[in-house]
Coordinates of C-alpha atoms in Angstrom, one line a residue:
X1 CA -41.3 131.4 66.9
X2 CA -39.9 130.4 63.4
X3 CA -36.3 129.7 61.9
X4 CA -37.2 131.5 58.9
X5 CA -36.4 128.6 56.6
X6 CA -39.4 128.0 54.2
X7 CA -40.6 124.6 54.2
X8 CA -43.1 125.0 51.2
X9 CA -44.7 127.4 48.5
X10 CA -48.8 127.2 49.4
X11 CA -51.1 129.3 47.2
X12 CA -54.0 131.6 48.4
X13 CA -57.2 129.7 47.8
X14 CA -59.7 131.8 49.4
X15 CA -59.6 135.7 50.5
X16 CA -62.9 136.5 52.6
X17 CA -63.4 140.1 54.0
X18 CA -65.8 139.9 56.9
X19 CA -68.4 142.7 57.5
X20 CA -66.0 144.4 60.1
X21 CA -63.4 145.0 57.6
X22 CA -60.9 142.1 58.7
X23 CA -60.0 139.3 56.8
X24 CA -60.4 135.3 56.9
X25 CA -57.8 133.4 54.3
X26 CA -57.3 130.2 52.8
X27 CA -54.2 128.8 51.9
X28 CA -54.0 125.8 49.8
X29 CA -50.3 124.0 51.4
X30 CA -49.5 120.9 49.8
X31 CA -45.9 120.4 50.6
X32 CA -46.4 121.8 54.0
X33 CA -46.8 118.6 57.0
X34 CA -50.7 119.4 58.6
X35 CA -50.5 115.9 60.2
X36 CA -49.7 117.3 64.2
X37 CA -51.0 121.2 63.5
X38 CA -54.0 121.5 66.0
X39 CA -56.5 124.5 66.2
X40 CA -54.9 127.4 67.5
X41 CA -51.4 126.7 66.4
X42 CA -49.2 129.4 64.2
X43 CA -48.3 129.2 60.6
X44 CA -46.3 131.5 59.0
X45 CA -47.8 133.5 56.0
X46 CA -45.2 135.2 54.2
X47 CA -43.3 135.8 57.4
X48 CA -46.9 136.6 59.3
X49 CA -47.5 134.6 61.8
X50 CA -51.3 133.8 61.7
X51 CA -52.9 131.2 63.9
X52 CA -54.8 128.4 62.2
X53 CA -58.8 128.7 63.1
X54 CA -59.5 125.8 60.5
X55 CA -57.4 122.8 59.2
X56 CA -57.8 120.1 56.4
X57 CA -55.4 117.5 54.8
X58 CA -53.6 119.9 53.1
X59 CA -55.3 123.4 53.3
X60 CA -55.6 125.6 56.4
X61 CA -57.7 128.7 57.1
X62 CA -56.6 131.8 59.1
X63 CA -57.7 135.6 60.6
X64 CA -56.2 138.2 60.0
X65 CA -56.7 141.2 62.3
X66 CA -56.6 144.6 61.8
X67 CA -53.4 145.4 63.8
X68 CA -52.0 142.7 61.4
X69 CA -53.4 144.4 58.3
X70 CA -52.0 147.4 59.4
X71 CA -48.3 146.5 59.4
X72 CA -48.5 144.0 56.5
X73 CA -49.3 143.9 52.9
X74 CA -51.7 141.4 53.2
X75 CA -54.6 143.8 52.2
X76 CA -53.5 143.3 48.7
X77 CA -53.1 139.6 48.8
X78 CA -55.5 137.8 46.3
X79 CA -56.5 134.6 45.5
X80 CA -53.9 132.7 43.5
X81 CA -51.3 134.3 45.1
X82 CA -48.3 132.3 45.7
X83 CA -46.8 132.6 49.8
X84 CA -44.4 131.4 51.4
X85 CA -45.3 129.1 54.5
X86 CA -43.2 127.6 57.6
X87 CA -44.8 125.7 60.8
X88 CA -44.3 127.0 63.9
X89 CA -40.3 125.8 65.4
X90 CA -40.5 123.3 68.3
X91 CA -37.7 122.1 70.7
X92 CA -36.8 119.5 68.5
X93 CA -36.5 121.3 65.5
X94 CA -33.4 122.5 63.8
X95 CA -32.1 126.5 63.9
X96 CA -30.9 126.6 60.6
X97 CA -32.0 130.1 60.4
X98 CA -32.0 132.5 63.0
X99 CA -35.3 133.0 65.8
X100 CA -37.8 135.1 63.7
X101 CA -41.0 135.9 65.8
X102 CA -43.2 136.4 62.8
X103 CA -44.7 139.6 63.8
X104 CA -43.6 142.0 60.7
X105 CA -41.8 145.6 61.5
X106 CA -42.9 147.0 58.3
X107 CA -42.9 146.9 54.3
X108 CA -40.0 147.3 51.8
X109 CA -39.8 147.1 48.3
X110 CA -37.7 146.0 45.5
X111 CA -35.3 148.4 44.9
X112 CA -32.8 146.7 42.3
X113 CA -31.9 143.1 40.8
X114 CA -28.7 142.5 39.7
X115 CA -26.9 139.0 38.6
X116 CA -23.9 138.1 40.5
X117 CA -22.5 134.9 39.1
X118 CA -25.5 132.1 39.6
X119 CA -26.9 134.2 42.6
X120 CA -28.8 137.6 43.0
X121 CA -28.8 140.6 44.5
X122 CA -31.6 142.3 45.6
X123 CA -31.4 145.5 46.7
X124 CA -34.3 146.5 49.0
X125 CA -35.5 149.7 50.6
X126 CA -36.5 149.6 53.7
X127 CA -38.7 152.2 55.8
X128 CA -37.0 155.0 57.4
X129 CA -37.8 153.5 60.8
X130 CA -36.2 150.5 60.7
X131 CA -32.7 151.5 59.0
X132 CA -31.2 151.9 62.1
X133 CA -31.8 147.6 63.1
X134 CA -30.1 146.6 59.7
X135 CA -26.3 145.7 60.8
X136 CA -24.0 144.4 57.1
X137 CA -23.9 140.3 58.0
X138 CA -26.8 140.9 60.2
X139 CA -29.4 138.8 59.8
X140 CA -33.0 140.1 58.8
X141 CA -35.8 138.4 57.4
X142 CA -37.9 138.9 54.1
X143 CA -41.2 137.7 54.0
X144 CA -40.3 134.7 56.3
X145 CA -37.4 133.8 54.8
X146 CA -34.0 134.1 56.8
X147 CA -31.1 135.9 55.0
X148 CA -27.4 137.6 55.6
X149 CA -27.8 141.3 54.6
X150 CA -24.0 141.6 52.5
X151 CA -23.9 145.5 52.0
X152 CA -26.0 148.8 53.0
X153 CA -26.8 152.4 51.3
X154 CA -28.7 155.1 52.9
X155 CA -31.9 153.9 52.3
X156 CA -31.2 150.0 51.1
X157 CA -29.9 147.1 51.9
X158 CA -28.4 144.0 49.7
X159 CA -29.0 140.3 50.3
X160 CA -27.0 137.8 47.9
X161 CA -29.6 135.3 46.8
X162 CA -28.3 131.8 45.7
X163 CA -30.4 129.3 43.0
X164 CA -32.1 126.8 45.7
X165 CA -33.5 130.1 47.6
X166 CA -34.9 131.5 44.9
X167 CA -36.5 128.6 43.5
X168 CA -37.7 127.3 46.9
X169 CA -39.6 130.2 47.9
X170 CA -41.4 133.1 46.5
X171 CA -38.5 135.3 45.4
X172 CA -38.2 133.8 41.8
X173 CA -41.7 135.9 41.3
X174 CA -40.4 139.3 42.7
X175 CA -39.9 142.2 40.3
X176 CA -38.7 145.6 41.1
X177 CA -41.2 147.2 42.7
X178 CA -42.5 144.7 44.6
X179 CA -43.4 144.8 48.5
X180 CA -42.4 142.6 50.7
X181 CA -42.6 141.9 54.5
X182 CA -39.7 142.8 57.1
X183 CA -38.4 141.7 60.4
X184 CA -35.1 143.0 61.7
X185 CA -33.1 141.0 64.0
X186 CA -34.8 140.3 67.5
X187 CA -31.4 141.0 69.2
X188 CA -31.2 144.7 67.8
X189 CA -34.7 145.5 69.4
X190 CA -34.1 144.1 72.9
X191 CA -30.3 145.3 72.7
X192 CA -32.3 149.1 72.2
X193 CA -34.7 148.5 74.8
X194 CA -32.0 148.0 77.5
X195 CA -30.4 151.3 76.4
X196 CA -33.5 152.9 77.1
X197 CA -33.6 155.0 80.4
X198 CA -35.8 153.0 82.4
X199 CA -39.7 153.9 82.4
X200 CA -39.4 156.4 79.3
X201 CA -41.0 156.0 76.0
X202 CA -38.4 157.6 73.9
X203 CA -35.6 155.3 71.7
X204 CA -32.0 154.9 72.4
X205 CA -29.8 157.3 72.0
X206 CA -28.1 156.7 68.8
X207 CA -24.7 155.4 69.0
X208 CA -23.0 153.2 71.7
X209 CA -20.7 153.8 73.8
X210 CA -18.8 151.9 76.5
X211 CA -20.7 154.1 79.5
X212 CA -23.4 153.1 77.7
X213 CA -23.3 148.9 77.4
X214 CA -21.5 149.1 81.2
X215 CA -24.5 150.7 82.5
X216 CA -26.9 148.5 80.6
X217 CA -24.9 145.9 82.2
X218 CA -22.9 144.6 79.1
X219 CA -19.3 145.2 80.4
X220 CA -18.0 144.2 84.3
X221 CA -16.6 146.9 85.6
X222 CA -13.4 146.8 88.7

């Protein structure tokens, strides 16, 4: 699990595709504390959460599976590239964010970028599928990095970008057009998995009701 608060900009230092199709990366992260990160712990790449096979002093080396490069963009990433990066949360850490699992929903892109005082919006669209999860001040998060979504369209969503975010992380290099990695809230998936009629495969009925959250066990009835 991650907060979704970036600790440090790394850079891509190495992409190796391996005979089977799947890829090994290297990501240079100066910045980023490597000091207690053992073998086998997770990293977050962008908002991926990739598990560290190799470790140096400031460098670290991860796979990346197929089921991963199937639901990110990190087919396209290349070497030079700059990513985002955030260590695994432990008990002691701070929340500052909100709990972001690191396993990405899908891709969006870079709809619009407007000024707004010293901040920024970006307007992103998001895939069909995932529409439905984006609440206005939910919370959703962008290639790792936690933010309030502050208004909707039909296909889009806005999130206010202040000066220390942008500079901090890799949204000063986005453009319209580009693609980035999204993860809706954790609460609006298990919130639709307990209206789903037990055993069945299909999605929520769209819409709640209050038959619906009292039988899901939300409101006491006397």
């Amino acid at each position: 699990m991650f907060t979704g608060i970036i600790e440090t900009v790394g850079q891509v230092a190495k992409v190796l595709k391996s005979p089977a199709g799947d890829l090994k990366l290297t990501i240079n992260a100066k910045g980023l504390d490597l000091e207690n990160t053992r073998l086998g712990d997770s990293i977050a790449v962008n908002g991926v959460c990739l598990t560290a096979v190799e470790i140096g002093s400031d460098w670290f080396t991860a796979d990346v599976s197929f089921e991963t490069l199937e639901h990110t963009r990190l087919e396209q990433i290349r070497t030079g590239e700059p990513v985002n990066l955030e260590l695994a949360l432990t008990l002691a850490s701070r929340l500052g964010g909100h709990l972001v699992s690191g396993h990405v929903d899908g891709v969006g892109r870079v709809d619009r970028i407007e000024a707004s005082g010293r901040s920024t919006r970006y307007w992103i669209q998001a895939p069909e599928a995932l529409q439905k999860y984006i609440a206005h001040k939910g919370s959703i998060t962008v290639d790792g990095v936690s933010l309030t979504v502050n208004a909707l369209e039909a296909q889009s969503f806005c999130l206010n970008i202040v000066p220390h975010t942008i500079q901090q992380t890799i949204i000063s290099s986005y453009r319209v057009g580009s693609m980035v990695h999204l993860e809706v809230d954790l609460v609006a998936r298990y919130l639709e998995r307990l209206l789903t009629p037990a055993g069945s495969t299909e999605q929520a009925q769209p819409g709640l009701t209050l038959e619906s959250l009292a039988r899901a066990g939300f409101l006491h009835r006397t």
